[in-house]
PDB file of C-alpha atoms and ligand atoms in Angstrom:
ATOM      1  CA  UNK T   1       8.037  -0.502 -28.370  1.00 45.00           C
ATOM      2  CA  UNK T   2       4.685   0.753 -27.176  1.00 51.00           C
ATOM      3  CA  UNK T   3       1.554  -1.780 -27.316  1.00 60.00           C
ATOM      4  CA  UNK T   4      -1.199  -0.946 -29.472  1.00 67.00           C
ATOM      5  CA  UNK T   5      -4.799  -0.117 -27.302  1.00 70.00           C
ATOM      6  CA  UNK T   6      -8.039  -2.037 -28.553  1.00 78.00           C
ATOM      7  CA  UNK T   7     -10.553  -0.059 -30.630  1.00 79.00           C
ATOM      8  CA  UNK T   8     -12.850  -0.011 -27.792  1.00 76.00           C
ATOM      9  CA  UNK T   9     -10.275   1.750 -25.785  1.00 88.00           C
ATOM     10  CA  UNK T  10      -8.860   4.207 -28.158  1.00 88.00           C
ATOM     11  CA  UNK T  11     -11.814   6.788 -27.753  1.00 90.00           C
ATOM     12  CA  UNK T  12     -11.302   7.306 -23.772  1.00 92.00           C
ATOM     13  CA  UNK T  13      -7.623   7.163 -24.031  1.00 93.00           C
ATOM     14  CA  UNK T  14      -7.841  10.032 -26.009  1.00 93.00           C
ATOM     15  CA  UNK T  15     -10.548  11.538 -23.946  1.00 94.00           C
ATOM     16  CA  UNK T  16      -8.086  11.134 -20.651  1.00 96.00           C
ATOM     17  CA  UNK T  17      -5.554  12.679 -22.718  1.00 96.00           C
ATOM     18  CA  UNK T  18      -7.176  16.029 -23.394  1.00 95.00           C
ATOM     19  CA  UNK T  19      -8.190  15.648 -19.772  1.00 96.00           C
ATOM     20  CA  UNK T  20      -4.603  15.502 -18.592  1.00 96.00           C
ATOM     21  CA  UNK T  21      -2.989  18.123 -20.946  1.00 94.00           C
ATOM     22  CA  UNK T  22      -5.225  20.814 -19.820  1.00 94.00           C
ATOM     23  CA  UNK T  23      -4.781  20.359 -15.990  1.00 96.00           C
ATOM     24  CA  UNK T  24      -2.777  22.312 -14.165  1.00 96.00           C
ATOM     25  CA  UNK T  25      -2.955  19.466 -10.964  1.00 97.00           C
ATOM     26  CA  UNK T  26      -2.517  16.301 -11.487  1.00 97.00           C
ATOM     27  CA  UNK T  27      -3.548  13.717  -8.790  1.00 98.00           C
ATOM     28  CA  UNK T  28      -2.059   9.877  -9.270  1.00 98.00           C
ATOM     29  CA  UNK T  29      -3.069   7.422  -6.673  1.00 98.00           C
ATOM     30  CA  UNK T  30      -1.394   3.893  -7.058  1.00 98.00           C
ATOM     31  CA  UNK T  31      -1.760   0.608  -5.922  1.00 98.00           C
ATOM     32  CA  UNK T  32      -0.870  -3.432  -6.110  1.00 98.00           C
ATOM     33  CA  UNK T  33      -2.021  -3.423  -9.512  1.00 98.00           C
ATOM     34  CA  UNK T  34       1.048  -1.155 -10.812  1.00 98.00           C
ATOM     35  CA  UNK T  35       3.358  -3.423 -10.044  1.00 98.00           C
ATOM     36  CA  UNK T  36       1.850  -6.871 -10.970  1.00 98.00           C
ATOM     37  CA  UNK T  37       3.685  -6.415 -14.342  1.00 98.00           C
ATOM     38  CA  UNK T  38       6.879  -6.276 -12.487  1.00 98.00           C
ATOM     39  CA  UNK T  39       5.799 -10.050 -10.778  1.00 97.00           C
ATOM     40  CA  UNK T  40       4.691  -8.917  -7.758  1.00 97.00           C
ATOM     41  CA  UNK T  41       1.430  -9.968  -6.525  1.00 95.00           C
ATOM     42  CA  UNK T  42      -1.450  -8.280  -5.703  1.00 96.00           C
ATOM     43  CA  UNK T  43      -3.741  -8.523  -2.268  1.00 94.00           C
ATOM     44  CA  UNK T  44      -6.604  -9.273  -4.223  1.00 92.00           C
ATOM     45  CA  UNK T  45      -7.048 -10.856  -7.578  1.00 86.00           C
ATOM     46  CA  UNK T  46      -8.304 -14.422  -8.048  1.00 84.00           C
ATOM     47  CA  UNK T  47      -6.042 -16.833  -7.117  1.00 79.00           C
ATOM     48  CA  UNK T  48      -3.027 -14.893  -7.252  1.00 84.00           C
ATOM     49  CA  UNK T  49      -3.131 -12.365  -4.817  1.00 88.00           C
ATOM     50  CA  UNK T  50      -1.770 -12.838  -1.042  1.00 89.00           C
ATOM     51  CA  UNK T  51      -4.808 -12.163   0.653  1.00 86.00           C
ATOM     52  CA  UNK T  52      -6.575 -15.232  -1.533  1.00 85.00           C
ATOM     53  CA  UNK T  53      -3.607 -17.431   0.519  1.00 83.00           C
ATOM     54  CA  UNK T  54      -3.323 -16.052   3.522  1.00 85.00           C
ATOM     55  CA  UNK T  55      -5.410 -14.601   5.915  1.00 86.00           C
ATOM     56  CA  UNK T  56      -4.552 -10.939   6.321  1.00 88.00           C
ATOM     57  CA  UNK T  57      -5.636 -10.728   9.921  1.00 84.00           C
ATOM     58  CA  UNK T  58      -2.877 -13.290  11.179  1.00 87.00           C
ATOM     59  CA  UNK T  59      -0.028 -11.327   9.070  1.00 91.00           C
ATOM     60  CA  UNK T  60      -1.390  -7.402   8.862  1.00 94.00           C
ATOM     61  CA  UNK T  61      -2.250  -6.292  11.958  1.00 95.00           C
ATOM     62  CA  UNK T  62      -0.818  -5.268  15.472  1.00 96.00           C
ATOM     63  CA  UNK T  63      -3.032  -7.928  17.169  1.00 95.00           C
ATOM     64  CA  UNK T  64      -1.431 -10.818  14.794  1.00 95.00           C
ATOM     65  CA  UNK T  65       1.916  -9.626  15.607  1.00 96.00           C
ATOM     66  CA  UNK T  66       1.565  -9.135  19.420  1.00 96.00           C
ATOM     67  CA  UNK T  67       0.205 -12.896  19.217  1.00 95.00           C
ATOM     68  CA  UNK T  68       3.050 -14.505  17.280  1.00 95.00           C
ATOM     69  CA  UNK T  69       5.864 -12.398  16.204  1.00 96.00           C
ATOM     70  CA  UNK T  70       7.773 -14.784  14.498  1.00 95.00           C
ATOM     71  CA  UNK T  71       4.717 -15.581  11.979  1.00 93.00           C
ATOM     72  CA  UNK T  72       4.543 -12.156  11.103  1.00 95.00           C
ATOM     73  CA  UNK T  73       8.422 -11.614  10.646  1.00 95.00           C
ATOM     74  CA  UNK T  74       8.744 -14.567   8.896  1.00 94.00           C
ATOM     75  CA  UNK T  75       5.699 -13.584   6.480  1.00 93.00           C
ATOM     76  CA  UNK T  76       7.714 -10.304   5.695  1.00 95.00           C
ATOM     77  CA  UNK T  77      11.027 -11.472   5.265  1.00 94.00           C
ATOM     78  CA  UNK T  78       9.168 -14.077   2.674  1.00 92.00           C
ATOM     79  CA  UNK T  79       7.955 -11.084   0.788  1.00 94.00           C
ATOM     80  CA  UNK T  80      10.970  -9.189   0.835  1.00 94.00           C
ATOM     81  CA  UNK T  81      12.751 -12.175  -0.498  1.00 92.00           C
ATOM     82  CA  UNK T  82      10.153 -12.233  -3.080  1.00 93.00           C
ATOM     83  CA  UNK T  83      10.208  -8.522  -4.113  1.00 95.00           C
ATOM     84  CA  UNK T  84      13.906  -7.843  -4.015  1.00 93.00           C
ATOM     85  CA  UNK T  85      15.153  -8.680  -7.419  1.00 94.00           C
ATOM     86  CA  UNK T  86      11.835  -7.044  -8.845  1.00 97.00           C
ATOM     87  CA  UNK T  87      12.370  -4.175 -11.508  1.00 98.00           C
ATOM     88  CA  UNK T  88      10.099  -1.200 -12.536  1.00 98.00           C
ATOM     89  CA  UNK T  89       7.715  -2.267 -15.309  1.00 98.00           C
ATOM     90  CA  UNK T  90       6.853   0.467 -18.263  1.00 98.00           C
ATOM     91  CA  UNK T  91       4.041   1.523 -15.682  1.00 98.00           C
ATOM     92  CA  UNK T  92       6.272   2.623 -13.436  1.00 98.00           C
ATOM     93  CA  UNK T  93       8.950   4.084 -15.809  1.00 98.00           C
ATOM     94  CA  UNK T  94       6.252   5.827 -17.679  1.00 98.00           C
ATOM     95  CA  UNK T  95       4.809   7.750 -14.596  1.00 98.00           C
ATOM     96  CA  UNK T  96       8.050   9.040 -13.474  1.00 97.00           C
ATOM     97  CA  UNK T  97       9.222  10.021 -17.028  1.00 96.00           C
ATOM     98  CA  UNK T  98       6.089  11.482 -17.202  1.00 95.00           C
ATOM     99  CA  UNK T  99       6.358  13.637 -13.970  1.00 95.00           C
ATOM    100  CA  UNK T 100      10.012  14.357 -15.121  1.00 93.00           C
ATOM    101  CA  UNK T 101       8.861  15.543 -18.201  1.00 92.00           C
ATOM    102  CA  UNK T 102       6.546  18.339 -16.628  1.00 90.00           C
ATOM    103  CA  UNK T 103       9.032  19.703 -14.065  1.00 86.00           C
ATOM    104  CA  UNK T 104       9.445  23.159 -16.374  1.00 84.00           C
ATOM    105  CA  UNK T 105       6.010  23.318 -17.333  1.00 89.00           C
ATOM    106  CA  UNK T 106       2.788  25.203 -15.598  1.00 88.00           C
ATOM    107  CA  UNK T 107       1.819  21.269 -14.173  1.00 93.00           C
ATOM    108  CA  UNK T 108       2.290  19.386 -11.711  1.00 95.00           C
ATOM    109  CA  UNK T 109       1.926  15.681 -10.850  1.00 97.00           C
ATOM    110  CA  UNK T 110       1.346  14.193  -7.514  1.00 98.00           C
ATOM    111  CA  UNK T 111       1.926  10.265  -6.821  1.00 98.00           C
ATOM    112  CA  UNK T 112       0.903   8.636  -3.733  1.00 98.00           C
ATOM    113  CA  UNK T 113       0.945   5.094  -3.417  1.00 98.00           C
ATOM    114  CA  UNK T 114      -0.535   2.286  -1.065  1.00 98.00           C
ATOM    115  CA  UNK T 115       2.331  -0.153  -1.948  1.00 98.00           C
ATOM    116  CA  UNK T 116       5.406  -0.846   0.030  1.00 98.00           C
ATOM    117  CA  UNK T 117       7.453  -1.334  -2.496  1.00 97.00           C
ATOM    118  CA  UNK T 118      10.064   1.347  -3.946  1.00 97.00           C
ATOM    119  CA  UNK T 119       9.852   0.279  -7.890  1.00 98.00           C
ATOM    120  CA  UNK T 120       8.201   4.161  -8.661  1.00 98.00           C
ATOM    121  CA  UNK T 121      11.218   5.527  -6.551  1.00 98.00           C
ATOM    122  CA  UNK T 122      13.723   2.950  -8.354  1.00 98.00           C
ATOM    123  CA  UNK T 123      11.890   4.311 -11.859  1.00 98.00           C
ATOM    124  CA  UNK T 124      12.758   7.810 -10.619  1.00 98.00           C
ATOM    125  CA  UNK T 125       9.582   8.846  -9.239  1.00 98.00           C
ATOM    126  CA  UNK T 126       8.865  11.250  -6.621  1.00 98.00           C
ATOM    127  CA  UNK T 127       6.361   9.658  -4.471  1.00 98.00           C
ATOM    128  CA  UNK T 128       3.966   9.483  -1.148  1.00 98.00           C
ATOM    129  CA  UNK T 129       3.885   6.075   0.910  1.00 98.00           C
ATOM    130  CA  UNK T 130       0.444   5.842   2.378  1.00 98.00           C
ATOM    131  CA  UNK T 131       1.217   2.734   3.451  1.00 98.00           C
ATOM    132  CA  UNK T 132       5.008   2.473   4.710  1.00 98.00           C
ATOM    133  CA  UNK T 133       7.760   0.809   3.115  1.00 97.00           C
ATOM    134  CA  UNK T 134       8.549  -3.014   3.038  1.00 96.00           C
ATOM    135  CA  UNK T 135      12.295  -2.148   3.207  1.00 94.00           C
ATOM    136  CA  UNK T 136      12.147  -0.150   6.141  1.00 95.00           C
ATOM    137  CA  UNK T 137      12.026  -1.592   9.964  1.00 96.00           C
ATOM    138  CA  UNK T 138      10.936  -0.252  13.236  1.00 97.00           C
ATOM    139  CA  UNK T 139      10.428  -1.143  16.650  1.00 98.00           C
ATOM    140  CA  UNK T 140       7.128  -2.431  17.583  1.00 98.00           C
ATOM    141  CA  UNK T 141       7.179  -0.999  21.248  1.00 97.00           C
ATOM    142  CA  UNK T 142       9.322   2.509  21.204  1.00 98.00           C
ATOM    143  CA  UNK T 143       8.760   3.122  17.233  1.00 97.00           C
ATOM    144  CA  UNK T 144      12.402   3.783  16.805  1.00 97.00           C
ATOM    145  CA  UNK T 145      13.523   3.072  13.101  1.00 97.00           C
ATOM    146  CA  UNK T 146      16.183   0.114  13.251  1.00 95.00           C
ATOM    147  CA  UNK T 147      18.394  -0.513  10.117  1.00 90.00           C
ATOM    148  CA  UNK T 148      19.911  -4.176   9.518  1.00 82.00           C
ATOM    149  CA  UNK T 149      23.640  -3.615   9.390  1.00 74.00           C
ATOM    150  CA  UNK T 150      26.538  -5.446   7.892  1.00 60.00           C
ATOM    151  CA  UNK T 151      24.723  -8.668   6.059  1.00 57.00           C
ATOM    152  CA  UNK T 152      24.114  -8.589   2.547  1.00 62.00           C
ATOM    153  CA  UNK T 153      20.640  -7.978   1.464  1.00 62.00           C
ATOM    154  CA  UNK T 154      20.143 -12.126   0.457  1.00 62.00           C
ATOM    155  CA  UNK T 155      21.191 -13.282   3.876  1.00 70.00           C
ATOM    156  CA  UNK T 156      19.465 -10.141   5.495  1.00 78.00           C
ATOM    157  CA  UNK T 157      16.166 -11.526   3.912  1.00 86.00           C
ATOM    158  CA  UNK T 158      16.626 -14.983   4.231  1.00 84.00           C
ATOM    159  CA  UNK T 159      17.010 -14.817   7.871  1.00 85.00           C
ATOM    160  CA  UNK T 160      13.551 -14.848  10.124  1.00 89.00           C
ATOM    161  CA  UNK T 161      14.811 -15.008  13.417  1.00 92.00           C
ATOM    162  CA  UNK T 162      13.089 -12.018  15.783  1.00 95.00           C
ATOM    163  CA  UNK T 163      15.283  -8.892  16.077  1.00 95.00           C
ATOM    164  CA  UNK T 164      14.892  -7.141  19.618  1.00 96.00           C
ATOM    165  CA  UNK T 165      15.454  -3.244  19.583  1.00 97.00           C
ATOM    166  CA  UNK T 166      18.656  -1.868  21.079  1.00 96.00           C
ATOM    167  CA  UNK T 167      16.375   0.863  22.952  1.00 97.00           C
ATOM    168  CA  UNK T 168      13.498  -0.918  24.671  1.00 97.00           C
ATOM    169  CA  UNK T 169      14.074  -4.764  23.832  1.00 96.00           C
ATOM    170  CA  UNK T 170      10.658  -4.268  21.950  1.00 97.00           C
ATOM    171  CA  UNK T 171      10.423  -6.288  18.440  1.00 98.00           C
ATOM    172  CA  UNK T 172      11.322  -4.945  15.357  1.00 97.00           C
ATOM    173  CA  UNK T 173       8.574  -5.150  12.986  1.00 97.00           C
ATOM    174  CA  UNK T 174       8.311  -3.583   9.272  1.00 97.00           C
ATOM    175  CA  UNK T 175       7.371   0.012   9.020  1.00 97.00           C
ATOM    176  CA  UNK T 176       4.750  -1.171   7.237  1.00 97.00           C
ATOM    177  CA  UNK T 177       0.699   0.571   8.120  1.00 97.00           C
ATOM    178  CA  UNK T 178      -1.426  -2.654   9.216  1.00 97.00           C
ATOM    179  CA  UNK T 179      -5.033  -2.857   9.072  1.00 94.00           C
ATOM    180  CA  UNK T 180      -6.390  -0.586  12.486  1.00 94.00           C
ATOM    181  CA  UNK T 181      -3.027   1.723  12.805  1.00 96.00           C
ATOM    182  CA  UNK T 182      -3.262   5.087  11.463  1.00 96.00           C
ATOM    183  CA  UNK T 183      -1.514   6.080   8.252  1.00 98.00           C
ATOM    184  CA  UNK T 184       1.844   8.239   8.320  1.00 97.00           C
ATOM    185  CA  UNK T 185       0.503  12.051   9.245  1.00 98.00           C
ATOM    186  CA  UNK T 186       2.559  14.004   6.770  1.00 98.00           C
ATOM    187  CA  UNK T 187       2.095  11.516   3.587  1.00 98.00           C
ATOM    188  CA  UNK T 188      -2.140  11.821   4.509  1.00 98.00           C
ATOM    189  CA  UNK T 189      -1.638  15.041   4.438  1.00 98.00           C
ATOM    190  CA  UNK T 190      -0.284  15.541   1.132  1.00 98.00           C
ATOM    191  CA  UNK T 191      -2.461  13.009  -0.468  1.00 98.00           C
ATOM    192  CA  UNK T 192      -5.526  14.958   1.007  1.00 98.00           C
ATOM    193  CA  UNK T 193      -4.036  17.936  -0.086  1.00 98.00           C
ATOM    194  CA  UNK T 194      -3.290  16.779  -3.603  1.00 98.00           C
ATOM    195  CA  UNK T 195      -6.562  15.148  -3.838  1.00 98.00           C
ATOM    196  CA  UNK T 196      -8.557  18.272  -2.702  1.00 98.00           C
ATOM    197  CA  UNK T 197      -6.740  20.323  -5.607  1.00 98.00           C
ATOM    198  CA  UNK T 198      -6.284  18.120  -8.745  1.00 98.00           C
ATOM    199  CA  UNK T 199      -8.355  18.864 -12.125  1.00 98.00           C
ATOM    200  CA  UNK T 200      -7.718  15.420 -12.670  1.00 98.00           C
ATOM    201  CA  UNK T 201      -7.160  12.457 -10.390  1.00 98.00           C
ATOM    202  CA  UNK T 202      -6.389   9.252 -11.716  1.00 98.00           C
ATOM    203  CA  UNK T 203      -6.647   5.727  -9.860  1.00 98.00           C
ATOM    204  CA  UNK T 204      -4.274   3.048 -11.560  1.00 98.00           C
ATOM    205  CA  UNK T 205      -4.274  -0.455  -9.893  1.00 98.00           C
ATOM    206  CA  UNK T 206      -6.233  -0.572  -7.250  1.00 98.00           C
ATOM    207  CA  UNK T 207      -9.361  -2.535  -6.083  1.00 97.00           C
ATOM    208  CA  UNK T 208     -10.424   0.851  -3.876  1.00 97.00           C
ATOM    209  CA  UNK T 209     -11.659  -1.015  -1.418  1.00 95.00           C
ATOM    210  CA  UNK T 210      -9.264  -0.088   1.757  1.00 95.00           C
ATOM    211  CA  UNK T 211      -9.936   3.349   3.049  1.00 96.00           C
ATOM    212  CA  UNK T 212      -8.836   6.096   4.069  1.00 97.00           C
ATOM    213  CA  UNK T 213      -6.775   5.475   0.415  1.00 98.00           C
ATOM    214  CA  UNK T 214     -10.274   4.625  -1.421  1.00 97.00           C
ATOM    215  CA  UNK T 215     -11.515   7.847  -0.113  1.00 97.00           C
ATOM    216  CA  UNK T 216      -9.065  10.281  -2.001  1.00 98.00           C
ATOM    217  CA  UNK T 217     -10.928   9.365  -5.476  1.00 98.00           C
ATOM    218  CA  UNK T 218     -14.533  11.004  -3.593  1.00 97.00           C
ATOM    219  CA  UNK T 219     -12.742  13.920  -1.785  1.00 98.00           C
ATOM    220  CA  UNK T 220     -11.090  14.768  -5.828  1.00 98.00           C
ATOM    221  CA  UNK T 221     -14.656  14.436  -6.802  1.00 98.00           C
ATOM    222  CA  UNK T 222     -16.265  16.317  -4.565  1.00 97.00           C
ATOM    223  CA  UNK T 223     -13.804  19.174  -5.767  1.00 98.00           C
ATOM    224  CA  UNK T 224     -14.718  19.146  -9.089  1.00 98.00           C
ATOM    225  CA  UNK T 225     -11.761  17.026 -10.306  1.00 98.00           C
ATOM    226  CA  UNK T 226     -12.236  14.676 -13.282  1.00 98.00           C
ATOM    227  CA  UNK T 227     -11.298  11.094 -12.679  1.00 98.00           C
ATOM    228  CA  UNK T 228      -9.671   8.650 -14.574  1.00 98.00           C
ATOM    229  CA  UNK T 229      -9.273   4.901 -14.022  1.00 98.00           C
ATOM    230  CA  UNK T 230      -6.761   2.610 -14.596  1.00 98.00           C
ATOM    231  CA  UNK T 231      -7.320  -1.718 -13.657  1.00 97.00           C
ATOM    232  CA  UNK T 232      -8.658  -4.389 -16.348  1.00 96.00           C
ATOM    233  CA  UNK T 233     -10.873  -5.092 -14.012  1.00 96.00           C
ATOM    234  CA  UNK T 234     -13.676  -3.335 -12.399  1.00 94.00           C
ATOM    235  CA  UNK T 235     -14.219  -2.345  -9.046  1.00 95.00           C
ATOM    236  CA  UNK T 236     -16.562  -0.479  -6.653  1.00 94.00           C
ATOM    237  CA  UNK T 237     -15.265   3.268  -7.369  1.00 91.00           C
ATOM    238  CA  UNK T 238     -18.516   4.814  -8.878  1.00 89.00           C
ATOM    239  CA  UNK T 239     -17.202   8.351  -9.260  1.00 92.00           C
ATOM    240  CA  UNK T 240     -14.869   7.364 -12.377  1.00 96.00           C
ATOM    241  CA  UNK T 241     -15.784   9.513 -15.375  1.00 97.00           C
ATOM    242  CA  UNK T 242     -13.230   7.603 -17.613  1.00 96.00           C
ATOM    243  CA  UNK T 243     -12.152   3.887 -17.180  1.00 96.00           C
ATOM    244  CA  UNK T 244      -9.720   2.339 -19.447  1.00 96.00           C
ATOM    245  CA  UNK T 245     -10.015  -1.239 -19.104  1.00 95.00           C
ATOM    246  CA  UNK T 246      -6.171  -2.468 -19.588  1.00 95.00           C
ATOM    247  CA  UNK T 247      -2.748  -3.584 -17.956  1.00 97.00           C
ATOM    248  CA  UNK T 248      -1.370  -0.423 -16.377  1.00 98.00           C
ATOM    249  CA  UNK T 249       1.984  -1.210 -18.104  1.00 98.00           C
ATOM    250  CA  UNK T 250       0.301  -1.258 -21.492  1.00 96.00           C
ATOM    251  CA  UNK T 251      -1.812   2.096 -21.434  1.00 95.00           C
ATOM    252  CA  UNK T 252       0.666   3.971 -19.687  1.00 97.00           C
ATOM    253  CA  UNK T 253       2.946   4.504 -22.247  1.00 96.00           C
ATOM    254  CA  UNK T 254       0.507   5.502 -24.754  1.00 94.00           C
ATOM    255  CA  UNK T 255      -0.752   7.582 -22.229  1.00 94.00           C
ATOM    256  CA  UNK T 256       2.142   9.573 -21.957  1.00 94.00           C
ATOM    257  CA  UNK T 257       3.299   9.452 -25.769  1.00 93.00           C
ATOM    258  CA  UNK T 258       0.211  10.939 -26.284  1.00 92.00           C
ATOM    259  CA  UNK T 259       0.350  13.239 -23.787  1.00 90.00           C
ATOM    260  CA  UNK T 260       3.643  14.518 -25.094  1.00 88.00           C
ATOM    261  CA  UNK T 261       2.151  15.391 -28.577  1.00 88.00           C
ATOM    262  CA  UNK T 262      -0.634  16.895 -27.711  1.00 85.00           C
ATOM    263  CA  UNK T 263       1.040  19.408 -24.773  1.00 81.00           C
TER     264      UNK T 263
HETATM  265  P1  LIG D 301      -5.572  -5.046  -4.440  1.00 60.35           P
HETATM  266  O1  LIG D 301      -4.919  -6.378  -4.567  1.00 60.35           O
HETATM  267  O2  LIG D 301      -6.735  -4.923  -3.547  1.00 60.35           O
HETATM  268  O3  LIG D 301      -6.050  -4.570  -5.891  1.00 60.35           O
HETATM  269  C1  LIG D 301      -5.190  -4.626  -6.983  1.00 60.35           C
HETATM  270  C2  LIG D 301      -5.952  -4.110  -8.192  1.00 60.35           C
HETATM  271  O4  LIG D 301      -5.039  -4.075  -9.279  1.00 60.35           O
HETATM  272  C3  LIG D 301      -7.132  -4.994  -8.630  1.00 60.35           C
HETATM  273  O5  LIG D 301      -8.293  -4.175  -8.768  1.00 60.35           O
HETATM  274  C4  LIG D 301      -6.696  -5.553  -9.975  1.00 60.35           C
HETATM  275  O6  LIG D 301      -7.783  -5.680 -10.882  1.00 60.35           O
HETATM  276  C5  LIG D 301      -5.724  -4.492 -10.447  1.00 60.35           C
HETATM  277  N1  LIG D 301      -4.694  -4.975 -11.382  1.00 60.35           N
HETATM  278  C6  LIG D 301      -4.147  -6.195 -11.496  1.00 60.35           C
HETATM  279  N2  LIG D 301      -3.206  -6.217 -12.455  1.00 60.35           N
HETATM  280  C7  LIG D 301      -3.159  -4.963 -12.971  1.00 60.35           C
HETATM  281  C8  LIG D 301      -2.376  -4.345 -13.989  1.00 60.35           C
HETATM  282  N3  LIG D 301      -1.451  -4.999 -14.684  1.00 60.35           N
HETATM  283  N4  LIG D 301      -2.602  -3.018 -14.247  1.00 60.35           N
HETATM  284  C9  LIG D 301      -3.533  -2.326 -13.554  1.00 60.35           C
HETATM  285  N5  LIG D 301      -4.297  -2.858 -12.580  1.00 60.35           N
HETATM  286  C10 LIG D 301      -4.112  -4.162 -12.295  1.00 60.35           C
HETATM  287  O7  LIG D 301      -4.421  -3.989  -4.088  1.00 60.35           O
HETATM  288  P2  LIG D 301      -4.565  -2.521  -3.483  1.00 60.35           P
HETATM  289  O8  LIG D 301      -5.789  -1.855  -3.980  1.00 60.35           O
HETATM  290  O9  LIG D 301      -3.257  -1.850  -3.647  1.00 60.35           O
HETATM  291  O10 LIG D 301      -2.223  -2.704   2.463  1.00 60.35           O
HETATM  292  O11 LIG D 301      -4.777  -2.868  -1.937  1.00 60.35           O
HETATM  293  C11 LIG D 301      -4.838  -1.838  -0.986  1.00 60.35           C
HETATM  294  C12 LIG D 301      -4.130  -2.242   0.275  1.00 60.35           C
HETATM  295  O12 LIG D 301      -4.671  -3.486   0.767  1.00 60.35           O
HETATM  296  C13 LIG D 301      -2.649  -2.513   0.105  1.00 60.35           C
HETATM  297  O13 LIG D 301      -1.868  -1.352   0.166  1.00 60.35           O
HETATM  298  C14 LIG D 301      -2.336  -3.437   1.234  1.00 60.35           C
HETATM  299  C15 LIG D 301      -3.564  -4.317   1.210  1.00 60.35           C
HETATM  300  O14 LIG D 301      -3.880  -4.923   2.414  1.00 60.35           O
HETATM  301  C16 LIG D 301      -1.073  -2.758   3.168  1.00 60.35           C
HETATM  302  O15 LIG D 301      -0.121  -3.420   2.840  1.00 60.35           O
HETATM  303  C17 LIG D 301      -1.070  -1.940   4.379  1.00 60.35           C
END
C-alpha cells in the first residue's frame, strides 16, 4: 500500500517525475537518512543521531583508533550488533525495483551511497560505497582485508576483543572511510563520473554536509543536471531545483509508481 503525498507536495512530485522520465542519466546519491525507516540511526538528527551521543572524533578517525583501539572496535561491533537484523525499508526496495525496472530501457540509474550498510544491496540494488562497508574488516597497518571465520554472526558481533592481523600483527579495524582518509579510488570515480553526466541527480537522505560526497550535487550542477531532493528536513544544498519535503520511504514509492505510468 503506497502512502498518499500532502497537497503541498503533489505539484513537485509530479514535476520530479517528468524530470526523471525524460533523462537518459540518472544520478542517485544516498545517505543515513534512507535507512532511518529501517531503524537505523542517522549521524545527525536531533537527539537521535550517533554523532548527537558520541563524539565522532574519538570513534571515526585514524587518530582515535591509533589512541585506543579497543574504544573504536568496541564502538563498531556495537553498531553492527545494532544494524544486523535491520531490513530494507520501501526506500530501499523502491530504488532497486526502480533501477531493475529500467535495465531494457534507453536509461540508466546510478546509486552511490555514503552508508555502510548493505540494505540497497539486500533490496537488490546495484550500488557504489563511498564510504566502505560496516561488514567488511581490514588491517589497520598492511590494509589486508581479514574475514571473521567460523563464529556465527551474533557471537561474531558480540565479541569486542582486538583482532591482530595474521600478516603484520597490525589491528584489524572496519573497512570503513574515517574522517581525514581518502575515499575508495574506483567508487570516487564512478560517482564523479555519474555525477558529471546525469540529466538528473537526486540527493535522498542526506544532511550534505561531509564532502567530497556533498560535492557531487555542485559538480551535477555545474553540468547542467537538474536536481532533486529528498530529506523532511532542510539542509545547506542550495543548488536543489526540486525539494520534496517527506520520509524517503514514503515518496519513493510514489515516485516510482508514477514513474512507471508516465514512461
Ligand atoms: P546525516 O545524519 O548527516 O544526515 C541524515 C539526513 O537524513 C538528515 O538531513 C535528515 O534530515 C535526513 N533524514 C532523516 N530521516 C529521513 C527519512 N526518513 N527520509 C529521508 N531523509 C531523512 O547522514 P549523512 O548525510 O549520510 O560517514 O552523513 C554523511 C556521513 O557522515 C556518513 O556517511 C558518515 C557520517 O560521519 C562515515 O561513516 C564515514
Amino acid at each position: 500500500m503506497v502512502a498518499e503525498l500532502s497537497t503541498q507536495l503533489v505539484a513537485q512530485q509530479q514535476h520530479a517525475v517528468k524530470l526523471l522520465t525524460s533523462a537518459k542519466r540518472i544520478c542517485i546519491l544516498t545517505g543515513a537518512g534512507i535507512s532511518a525507516e529501517s531503524g537505523i540511526p542517522t549521524f545527525r538528527d536531533k537527539q537521535t543521531g550517533l554523532w548527537e551521543n558520541y563524539r565522532a572524533e574519538d570513534l571515526a578517525s585514524p587518530i582515535a583508533f591509533d589512541r585506543d583501539p579497543k574504544m573504536v572496535w568496541s564502538w563498531y561491533q556495537w553498531r553492527r550488533q545494532l544494524v544486523q537484523d535491520k531490513a530494507p525499508n520501501p526506500a530501499h526496495l523502491a530504488l532497486a525495483q526502480w533501477q531493475q525496472s529500467i535495465k531494457q530501457s534507453h536509461q540508466h540509474i546510478t546509486i552511490i551511497t555514503q552508508n555502510v550498510d548493505d540494505l540497497h544491496e539486500q533490496a537488490g540494488a546495484q550500488v557504489t560505497h563511498l564510504h566502505g562497508h560496516l561488514w567488511r574488516n581490514r588491517c589497520h597497518q598492511c590494509d589486508k582485508p581479514y574475514k571473521i571465520e567460523g563464529i556465527n554472526k551474533e557471537n561474531q558481533y558480540a565479541n569486542d576483543e582486538l583482532i591482530t592481523c595474521p600478516h603484520c600483527a597490525g589491528y584489524i579495524r572496519p573497512d570503513i572511510v574515517w574522517f581525514g582518509e581518502a575515499l575508495p579510488v574506483e567508487a570516487w570515480q564512478i560517482a564523479e563520473q555519474a555525477a558529471a553526466s546525469c540529466e538528473v541527480f537526486m540527493s535522498i537522505g542526506t544532511s550534505s554536509l561531509v564532502y567530497p560526497a556533498a560535492g557531487l550535487a555542485k559538480l551535477a550542477k555545474q553540468n547542467g543536471a537538474k536536481l532533486i531532493e529528498i530529506n523532511p528536513n532542510p539542509t545547506p544544498n542550495t543548488v536543489v531545483d526540486i525539494t520534496l519535503a517527506a520520509k524517503a520511504g514514503e515518496v519513493l514509492p510514489i515516485l516510482l509508481k508514477d514513474f512507471i505510468k508516465h514512461s
